[in-house]
mmCIF file of C-alpha atoms in Angstrom:
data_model
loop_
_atom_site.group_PDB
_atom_site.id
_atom_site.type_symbol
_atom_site.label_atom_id
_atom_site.label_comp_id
_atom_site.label_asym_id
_atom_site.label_seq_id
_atom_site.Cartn_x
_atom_site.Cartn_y
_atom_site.Cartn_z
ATOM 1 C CA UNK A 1 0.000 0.000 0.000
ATOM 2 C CA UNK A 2 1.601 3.111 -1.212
ATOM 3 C CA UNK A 3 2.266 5.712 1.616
ATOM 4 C CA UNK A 4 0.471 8.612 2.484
ATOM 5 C CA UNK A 5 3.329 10.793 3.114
ATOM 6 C CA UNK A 6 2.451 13.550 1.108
ATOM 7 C CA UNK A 7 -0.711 14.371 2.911
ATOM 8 C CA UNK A 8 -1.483 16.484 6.191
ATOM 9 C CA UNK A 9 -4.582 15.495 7.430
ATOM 10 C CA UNK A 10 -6.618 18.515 8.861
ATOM 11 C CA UNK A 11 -6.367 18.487 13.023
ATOM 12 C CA UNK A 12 -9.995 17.844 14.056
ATOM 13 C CA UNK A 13 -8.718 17.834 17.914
ATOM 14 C CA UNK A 14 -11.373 21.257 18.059
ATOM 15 C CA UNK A 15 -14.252 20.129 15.977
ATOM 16 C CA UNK A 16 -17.628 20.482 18.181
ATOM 17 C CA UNK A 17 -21.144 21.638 17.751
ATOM 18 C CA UNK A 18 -24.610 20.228 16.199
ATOM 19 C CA UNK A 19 -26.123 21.099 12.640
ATOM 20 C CA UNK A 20 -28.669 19.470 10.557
ATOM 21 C CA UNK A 21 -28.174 17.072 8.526
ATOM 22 C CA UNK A 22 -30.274 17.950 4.899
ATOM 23 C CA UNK A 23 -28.821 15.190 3.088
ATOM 24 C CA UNK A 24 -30.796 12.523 5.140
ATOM 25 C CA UNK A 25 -34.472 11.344 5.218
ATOM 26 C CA UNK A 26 -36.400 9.284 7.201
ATOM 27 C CA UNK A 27 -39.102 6.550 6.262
ATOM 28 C CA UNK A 28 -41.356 6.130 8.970
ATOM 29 C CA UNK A 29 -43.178 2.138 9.818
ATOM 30 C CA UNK A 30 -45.688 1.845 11.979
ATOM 31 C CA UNK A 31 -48.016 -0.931 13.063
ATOM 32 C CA UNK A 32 -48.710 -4.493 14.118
ATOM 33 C CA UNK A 33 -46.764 -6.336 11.061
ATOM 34 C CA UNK A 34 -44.126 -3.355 10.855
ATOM 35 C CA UNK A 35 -41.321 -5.249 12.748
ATOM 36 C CA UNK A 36 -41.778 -8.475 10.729
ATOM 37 C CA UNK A 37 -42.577 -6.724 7.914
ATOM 38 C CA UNK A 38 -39.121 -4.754 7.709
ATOM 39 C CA UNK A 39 -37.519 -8.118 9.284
ATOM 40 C CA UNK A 40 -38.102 -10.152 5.934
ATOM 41 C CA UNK A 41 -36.732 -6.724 3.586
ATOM 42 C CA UNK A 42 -33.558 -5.944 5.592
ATOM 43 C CA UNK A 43 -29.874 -7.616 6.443
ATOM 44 C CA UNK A 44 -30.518 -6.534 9.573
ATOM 45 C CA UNK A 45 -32.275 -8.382 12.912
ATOM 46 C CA UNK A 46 -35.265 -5.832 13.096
ATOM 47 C CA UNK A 47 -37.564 -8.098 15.425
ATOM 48 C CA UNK A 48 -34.461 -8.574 18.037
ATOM 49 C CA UNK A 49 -34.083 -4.995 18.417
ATOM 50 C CA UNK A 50 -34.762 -2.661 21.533
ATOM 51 C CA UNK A 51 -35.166 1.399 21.730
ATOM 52 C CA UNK A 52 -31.716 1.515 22.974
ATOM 53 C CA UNK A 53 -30.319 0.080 20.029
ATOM 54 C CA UNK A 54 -29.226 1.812 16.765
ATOM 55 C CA UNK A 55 -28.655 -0.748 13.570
ATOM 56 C CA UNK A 56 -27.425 -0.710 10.585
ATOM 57 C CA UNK A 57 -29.196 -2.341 7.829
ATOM 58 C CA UNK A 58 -29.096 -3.072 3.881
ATOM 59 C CA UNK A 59 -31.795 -3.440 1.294
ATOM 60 C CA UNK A 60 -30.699 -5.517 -1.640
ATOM 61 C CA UNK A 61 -32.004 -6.181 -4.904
ATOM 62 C CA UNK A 62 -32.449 -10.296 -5.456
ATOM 63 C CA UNK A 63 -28.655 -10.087 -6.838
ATOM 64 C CA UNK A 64 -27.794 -9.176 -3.291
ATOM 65 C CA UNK A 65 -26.647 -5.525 -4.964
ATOM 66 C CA UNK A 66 -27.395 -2.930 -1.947
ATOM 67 C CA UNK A 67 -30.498 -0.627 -3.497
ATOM 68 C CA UNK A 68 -30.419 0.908 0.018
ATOM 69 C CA UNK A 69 -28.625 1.522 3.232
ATOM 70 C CA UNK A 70 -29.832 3.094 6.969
ATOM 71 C CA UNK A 71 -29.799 3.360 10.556
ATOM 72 C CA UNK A 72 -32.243 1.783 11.796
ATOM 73 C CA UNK A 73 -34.397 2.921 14.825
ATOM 74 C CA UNK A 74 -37.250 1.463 16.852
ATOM 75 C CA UNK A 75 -38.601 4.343 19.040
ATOM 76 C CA UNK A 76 -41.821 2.215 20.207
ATOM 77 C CA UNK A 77 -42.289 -1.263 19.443
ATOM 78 C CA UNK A 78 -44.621 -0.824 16.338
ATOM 79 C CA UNK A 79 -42.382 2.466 15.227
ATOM 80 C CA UNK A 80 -39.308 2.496 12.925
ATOM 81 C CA UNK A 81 -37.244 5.289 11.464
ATOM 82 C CA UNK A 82 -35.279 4.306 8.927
ATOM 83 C CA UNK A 83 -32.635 7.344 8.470
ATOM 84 C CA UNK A 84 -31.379 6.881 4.793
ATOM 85 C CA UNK A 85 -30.028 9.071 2.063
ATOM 86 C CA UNK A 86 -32.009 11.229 0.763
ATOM 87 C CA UNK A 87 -31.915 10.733 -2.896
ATOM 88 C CA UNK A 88 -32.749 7.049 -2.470
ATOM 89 C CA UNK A 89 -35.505 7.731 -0.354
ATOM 90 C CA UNK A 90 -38.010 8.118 -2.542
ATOM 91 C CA UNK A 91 -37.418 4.866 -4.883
ATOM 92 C CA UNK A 92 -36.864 2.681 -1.755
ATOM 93 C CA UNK A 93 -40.211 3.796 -0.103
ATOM 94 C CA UNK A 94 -41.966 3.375 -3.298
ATOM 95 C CA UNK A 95 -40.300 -0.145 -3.738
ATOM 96 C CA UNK A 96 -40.912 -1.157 -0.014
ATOM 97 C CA UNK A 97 -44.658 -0.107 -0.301
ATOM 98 C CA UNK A 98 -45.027 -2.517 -3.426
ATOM 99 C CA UNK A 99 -44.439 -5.661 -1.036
ATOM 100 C CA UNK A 100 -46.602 -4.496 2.086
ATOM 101 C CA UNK A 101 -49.234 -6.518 0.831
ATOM 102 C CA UNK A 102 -51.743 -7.086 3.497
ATOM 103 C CA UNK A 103 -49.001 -6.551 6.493
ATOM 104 C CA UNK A 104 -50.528 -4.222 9.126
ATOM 105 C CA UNK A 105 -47.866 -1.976 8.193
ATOM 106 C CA UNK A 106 -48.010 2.094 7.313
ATOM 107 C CA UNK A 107 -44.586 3.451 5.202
ATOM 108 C CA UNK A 108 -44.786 7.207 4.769
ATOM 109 C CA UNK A 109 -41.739 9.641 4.096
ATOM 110 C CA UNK A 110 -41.645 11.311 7.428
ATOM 111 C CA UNK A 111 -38.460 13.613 6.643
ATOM 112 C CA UNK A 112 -40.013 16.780 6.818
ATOM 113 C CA UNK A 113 -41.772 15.934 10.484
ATOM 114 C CA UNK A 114 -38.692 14.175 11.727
ATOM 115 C CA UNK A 115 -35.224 15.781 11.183
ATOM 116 C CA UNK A 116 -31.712 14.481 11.690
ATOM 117 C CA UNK A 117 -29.117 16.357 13.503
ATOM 118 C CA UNK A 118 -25.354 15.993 13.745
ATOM 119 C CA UNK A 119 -23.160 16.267 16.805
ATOM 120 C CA UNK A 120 -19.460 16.601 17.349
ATOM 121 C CA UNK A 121 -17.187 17.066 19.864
ATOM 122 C CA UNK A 122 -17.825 18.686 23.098
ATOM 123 C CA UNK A 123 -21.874 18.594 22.230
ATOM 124 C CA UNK A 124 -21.476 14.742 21.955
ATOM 125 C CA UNK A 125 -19.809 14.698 25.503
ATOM 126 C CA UNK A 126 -22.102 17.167 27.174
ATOM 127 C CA UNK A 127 -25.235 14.787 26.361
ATOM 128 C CA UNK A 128 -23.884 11.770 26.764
ATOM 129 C CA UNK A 129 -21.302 12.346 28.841
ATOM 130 C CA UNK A 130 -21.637 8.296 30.099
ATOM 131 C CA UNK A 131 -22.111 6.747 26.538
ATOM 132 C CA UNK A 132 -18.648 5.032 25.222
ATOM 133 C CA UNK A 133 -18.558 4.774 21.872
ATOM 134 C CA UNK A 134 -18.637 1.305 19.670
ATOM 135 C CA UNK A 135 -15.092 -0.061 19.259
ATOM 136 C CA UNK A 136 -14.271 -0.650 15.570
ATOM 137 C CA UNK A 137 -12.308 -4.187 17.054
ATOM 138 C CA UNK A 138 -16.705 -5.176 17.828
ATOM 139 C CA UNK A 139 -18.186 -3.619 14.924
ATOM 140 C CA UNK A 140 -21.459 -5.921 15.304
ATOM 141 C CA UNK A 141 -22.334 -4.178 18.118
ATOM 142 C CA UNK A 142 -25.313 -1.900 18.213
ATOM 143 C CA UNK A 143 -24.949 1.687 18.713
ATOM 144 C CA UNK A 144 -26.262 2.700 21.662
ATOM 145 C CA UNK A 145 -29.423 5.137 22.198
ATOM 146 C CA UNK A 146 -30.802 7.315 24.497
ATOM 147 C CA UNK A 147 -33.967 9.454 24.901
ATOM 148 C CA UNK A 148 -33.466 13.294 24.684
ATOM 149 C CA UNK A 149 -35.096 16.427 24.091
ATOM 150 C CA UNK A 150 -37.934 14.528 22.505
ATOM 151 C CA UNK A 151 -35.696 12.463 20.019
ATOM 152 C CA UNK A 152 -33.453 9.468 19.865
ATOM 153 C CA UNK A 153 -29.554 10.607 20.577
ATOM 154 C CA UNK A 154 -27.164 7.707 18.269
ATOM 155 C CA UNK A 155 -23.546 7.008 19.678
ATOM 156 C CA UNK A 156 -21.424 6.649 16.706
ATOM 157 C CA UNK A 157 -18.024 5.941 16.173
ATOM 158 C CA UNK A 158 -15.026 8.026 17.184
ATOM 159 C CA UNK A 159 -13.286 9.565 13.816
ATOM 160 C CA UNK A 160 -9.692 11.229 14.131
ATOM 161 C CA UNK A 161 -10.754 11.653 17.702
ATOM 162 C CA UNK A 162 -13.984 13.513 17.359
ATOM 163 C CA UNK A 163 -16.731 11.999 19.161
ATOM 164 C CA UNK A 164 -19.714 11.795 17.090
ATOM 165 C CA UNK A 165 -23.757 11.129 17.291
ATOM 166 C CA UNK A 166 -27.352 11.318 15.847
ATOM 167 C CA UNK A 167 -30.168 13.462 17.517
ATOM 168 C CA UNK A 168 -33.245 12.185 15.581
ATOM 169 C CA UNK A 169 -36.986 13.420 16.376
ATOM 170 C CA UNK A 170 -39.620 15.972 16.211
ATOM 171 C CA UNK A 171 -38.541 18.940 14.128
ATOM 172 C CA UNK A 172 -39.554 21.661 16.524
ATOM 173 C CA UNK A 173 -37.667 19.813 18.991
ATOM 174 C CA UNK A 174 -34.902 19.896 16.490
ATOM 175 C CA UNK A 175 -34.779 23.648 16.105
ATOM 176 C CA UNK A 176 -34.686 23.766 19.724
ATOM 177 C CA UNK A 177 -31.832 21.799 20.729
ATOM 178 C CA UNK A 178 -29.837 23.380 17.693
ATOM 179 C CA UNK A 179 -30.589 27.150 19.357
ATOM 180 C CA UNK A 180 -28.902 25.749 22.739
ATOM 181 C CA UNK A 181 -25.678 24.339 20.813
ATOM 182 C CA UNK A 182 -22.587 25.762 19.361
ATOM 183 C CA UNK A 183 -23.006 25.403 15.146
ATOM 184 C CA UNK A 184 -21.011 22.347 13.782
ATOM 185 C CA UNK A 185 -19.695 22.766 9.939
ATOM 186 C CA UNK A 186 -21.033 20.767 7.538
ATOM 187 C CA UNK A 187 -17.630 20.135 5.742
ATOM 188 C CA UNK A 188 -16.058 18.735 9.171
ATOM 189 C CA UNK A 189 -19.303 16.041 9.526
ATOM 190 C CA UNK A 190 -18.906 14.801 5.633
ATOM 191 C CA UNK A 191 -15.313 14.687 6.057
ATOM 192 C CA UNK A 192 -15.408 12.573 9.212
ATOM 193 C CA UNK A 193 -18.658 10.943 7.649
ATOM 194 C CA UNK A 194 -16.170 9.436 5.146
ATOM 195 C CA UNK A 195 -13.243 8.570 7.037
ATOM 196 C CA UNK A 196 -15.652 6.021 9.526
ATOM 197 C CA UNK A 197 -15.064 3.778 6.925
ATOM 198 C CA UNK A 198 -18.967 3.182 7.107
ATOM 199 C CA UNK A 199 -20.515 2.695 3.219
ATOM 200 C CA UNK A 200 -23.601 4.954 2.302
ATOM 201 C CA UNK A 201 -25.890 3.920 -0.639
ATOM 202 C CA UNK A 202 -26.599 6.996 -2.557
ATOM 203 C CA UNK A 203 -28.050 7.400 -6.333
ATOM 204 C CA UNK A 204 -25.105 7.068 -7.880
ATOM 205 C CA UNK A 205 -24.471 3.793 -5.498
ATOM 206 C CA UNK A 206 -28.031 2.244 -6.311
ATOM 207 C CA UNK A 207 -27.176 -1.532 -7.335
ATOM 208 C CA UNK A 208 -23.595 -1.364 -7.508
ATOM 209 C CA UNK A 209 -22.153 -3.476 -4.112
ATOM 210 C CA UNK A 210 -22.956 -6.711 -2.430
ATOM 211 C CA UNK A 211 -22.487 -5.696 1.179
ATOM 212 C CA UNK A 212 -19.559 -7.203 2.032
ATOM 213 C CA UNK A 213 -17.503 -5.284 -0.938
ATOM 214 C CA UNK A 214 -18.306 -1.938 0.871
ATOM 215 C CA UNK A 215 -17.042 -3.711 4.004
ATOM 216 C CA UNK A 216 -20.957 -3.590 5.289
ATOM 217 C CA UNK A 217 -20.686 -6.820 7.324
ATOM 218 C CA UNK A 218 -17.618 -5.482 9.059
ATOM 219 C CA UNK A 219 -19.680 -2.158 10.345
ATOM 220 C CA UNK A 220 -22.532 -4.775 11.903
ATOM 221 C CA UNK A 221 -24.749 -4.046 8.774
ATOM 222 C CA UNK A 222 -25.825 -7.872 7.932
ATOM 223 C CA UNK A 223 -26.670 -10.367 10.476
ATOM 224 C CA UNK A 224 -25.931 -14.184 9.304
ATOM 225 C CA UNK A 225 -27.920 -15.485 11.534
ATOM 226 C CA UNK A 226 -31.715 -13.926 10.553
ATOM 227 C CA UNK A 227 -34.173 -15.358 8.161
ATOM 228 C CA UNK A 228 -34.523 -14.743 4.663
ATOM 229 C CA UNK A 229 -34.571 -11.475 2.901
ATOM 230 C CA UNK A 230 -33.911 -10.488 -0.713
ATOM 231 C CA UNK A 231 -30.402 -11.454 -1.726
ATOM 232 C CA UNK A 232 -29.957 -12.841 0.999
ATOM 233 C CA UNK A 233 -28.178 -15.751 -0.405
ATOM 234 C CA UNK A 234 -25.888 -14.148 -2.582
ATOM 235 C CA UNK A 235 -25.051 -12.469 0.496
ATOM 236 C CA UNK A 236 -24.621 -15.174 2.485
ATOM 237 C CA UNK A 237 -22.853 -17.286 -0.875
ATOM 238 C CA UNK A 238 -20.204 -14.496 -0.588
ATOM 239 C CA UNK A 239 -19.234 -14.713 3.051
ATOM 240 C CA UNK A 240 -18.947 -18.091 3.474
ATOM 241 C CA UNK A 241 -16.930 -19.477 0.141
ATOM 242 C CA UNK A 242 -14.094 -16.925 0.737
ATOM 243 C CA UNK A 243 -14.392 -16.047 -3.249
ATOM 244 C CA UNK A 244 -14.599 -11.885 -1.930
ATOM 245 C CA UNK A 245 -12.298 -10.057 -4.258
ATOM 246 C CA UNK A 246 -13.113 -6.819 -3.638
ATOM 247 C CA UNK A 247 -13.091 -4.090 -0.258
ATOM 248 C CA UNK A 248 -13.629 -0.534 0.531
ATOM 249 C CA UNK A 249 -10.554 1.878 1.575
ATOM 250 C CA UNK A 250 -10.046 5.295 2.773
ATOM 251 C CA UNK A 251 -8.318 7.348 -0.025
ATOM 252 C CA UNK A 252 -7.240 10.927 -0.596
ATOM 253 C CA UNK A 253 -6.430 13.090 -3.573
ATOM 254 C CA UNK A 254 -5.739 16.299 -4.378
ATOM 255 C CA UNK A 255 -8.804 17.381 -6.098
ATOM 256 C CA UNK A 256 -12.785 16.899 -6.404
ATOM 257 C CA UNK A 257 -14.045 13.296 -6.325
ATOM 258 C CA UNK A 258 -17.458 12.174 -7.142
ATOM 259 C CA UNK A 259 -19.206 9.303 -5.352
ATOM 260 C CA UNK A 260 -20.154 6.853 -8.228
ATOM 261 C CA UNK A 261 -16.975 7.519 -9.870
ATOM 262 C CA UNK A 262 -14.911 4.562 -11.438
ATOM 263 C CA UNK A 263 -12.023 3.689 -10.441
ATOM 264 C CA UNK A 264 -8.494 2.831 -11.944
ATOM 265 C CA UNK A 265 -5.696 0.799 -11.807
ATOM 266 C CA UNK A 266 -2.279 1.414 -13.224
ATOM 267 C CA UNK A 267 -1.466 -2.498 -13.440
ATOM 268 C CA UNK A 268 -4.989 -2.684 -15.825
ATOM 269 C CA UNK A 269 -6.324 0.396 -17.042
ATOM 270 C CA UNK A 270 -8.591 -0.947 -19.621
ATOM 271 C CA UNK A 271 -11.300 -1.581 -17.077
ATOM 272 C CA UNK A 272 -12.302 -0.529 -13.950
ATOM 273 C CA UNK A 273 -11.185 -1.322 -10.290
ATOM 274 C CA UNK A 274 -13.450 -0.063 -7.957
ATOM 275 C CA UNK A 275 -15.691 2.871 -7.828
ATOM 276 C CA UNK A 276 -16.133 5.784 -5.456
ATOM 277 C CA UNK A 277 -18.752 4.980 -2.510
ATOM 278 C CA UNK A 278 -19.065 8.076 -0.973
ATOM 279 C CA UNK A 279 -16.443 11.497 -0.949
ATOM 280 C CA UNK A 280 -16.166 14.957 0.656
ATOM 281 C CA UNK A 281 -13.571 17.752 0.849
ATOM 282 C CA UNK A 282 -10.360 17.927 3.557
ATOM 283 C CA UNK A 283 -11.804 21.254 5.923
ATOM 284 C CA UNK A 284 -9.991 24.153 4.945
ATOM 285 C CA UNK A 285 -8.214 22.414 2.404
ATOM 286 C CA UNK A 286 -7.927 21.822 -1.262
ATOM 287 C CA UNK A 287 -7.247 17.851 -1.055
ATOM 288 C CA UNK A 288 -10.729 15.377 -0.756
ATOM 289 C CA UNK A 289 -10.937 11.993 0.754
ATOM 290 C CA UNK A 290 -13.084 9.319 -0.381
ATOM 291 C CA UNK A 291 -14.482 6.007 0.769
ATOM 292 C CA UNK A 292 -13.717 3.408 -2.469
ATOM 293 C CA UNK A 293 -15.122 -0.162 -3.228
ATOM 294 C CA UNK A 294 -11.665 -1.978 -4.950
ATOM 295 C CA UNK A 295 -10.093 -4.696 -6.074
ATOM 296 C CA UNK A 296 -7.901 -6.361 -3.378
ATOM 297 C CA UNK A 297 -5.399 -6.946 -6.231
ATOM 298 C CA UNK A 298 -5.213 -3.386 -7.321
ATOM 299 C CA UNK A 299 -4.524 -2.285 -3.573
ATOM 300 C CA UNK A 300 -0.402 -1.977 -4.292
ATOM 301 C CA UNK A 301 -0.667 -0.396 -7.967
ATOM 302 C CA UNK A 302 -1.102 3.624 -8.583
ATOM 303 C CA UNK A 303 -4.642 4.123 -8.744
ATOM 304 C CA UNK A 304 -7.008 7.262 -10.568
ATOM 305 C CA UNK A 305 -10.093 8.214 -10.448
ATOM 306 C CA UNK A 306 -12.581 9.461 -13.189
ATOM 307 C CA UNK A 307 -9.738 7.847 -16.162
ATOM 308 C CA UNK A 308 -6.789 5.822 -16.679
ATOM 309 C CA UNK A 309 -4.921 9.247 -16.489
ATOM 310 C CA UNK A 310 -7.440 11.279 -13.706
ATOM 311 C CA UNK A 311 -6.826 12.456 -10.687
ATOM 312 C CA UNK A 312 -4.169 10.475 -8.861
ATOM 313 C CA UNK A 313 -5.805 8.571 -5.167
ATOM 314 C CA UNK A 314 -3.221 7.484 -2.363
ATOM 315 C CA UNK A 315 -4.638 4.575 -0.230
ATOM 316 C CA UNK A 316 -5.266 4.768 3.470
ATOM 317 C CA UNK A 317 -6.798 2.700 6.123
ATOM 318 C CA UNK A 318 -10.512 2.183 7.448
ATOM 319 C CA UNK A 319 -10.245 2.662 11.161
ATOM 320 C CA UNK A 320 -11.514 -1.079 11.786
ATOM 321 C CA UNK A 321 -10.349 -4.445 11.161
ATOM 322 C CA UNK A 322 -10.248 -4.880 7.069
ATOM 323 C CA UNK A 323 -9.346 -8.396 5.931
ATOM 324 C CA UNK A 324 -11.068 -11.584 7.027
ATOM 325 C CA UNK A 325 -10.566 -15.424 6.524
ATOM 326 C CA UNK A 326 -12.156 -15.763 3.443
ATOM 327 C CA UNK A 327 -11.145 -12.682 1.901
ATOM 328 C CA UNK A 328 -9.168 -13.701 -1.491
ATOM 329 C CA UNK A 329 -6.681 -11.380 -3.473
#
C-alpha cells in the first residue's frame, strides 16, 4: 500500500457543535406487522431490536446488490425510522410499499416531520457524557441510544478523535436543541462521515455493491444469523466461500471526487477497479478523501479516479479491522 506521506490530514482535535443534517431522510413504519414486515426486507435483525439500540441495515435487490442503506431505529415497538439518504428515499419507499401486501404496516416519508441532527465534539460529551462509543475491534455491536429532548440521541463511532452522534426526532424539537448548541460545519461532519469507513448507498451507489464489498458486514450491517430477505443468499454465498475479491478503503487526492466515480488501476487500465462509494472535501483544504469499493489486487498499484490518467488517489486505512478469513486477493 503506497504511503500517504504527502498528505497532512486537517487536526480535528477542536471540531464540536450540532447542525442538521439535509442530506438525510427518514421513512417512517408503523403498526402491528411493521417489525416483521421490515424483518423479511432488511440484512438486519429488526424483530431482536430494543429502543436503545441503533442498527445498521441493507436493502438488496435479489442479486444481493445494496439498493439501500440506513440506521435503523425502533422508538416504540410498532415504530421504525429508517434514516437513509435522501436521494434514495423516494425509490426505496416506493419499492418497499409494493411488497406491504396485506401486512398491518403504514410506510410514509416522514423527513419533513422528523429531522436528523449531527453532533461533534464537546456537544457529543455534554449529552452523553456516560455513553462510550462502539469499538471498531466489535463492529457488530449496536450503537447505543438514548432518549433526549424529545428524540433518539445515536452514539457513533469516534473519527480522528472527534466523538460523534445522531439526535433524531420531532422537528420543533430539532430547532430547539440546535438554538442551545454551538453550530457544527457541515464540511467537518462529511469529512469525518467518510473517514468512519462506514458505506452509504446513494443514487449514484443504487445496485452497484454486495455488502460485504463496501465492508458492510464489518460495520454490523448484515446479520448471518436472521431469516430470509432479498439477496440474501448471494449475500450469504459471498461470506462463506471466501471467493470476496473486492473491499472498501479510505483514499485521498488532491482534487474533487465524485461518489459513483470509477475507479483505476495502473497495473490494468482498460477496465475498472473499484468505484467511489461516498467522498467529501479535507476542511480548509484543497485535497478530498473518499471512501472506495476496490479490487484487493489493485490495492499496491497507482490508482485514478474518473480515467486511466485522472486524478491520482493514495490509499489509506478504514479505522476497523479490514481483511477476514475468506477474503481472497
Amino acid at each position: 500500500m503506497k504511503a500517504m506521506s504527502s498528505y497532512q490530514l486537517p487536526d480535528a482535535s477542536s471540531w464540536g457543535g450540532a447542525l442538521l443534517l439535509s442530506d438525510l431522510g427518514v421513512i417512517e413504519a408503523q403498526g402491528a406487522d411493521a417489525a416483521t414486515f421490515l424483518h423479511g426486507q432488511l440484512s438486519q435483525d429488526v424483530t431482536g431490536q430494543s429502543a436503545q439500540q441503533a442498527r445498521l441495515a441493507a436493502y438488496c435487490s435479489v442479486k444481493g446488490r445494496m439498493m439501500a442503506s440506513a440506521t435503523v431505529l425502533r422508538p416504540e415497538p410498532e415504530h421504525f425510522w429508517l434514516i437513509t439518504d435522501s436521494s434514495v428515499l423516494p425509490g426505496w419507499l416506493k419499492r418497499l410499499s409494493m411488497f406491504v401486501m396485506r401486512a398491518k404496516a403504514k410506510l410514509s416519508d416522514a423527513s419533513g416531520a422528523v429531522q436528523v441532527l449531527g453532533l461533534l465534539g464537546d456537544s457529543v460529551h455534554a449529552l452523553m457524557p456516560d455513553t462510550a462509543a462502539p469499538q471498531a475491534t466489535d463492529p457488530g455491536t449496536a450503537n447505543t441510544v438514548k432518549s433526549h429532548q424529545g428524540g433518539l440521541l445515536v452514539r457513533l463511532s469516534d473519527v480522528q478523535g472527534v466523538a460523534r452522534a445522531l439526535w433524531v426526532g420531532p422537528s420543533d424539537n430539532a430547532q430547539t436543541l440546535l438554538s442551545t448548541l454551538p453550530q457544527a460545519e457541515a464540511s467537518q461532519w462529511a469529512w469525518l462521515d467518510v473517514l468512519s469507513g462506514v458505506p452509504r448507498v446513494q443514487a449514484a451507489t443504487i445496485d452497484q455493491f454486495v455488502p460485504q464489498m463496501v465492508n458492510f458486514e464489518l460495520v454490523g450491517g448484515v446479520n448471518f444469523k436472521k431469516g430470509c430477505y432479498p439477496g440474501q443468499e448471494v449475500v450469504a454465498r459471498s461470506q462463506y466461500r471466501g471467493t470476496l475479491k473486492r473491499r472498501a478503503f479510505v483514499a485521498h487526492a488532491q482534487g474533487p471526487i465524485a461518489g459513483g466515480a470509477e475507479v483505476f488501476s495502473a497495473d490494468d487500465p482498460g477496465q475498472p477497479a473499484g468505484m467511489v462509494i461516498n467522498a467529501a472535501a479535507m476542511p480548509g483544504d484543497s485535497g478530498w478523501s473518499a471512501l472506495i469499493e476496490l479490487k484487493l489486487a489493485a490495492r499496491e498499484s497507482a490508482l485514478t479516479v474518473g480515467s486511466p490518467d485522472g486524478l491520482a488517489l493514495t490509499l489509506a486505512e478504514v479505522p476497523y479491522p479490514l481483511l477476514t478469513d475468506g477474503d481472497a486477493a
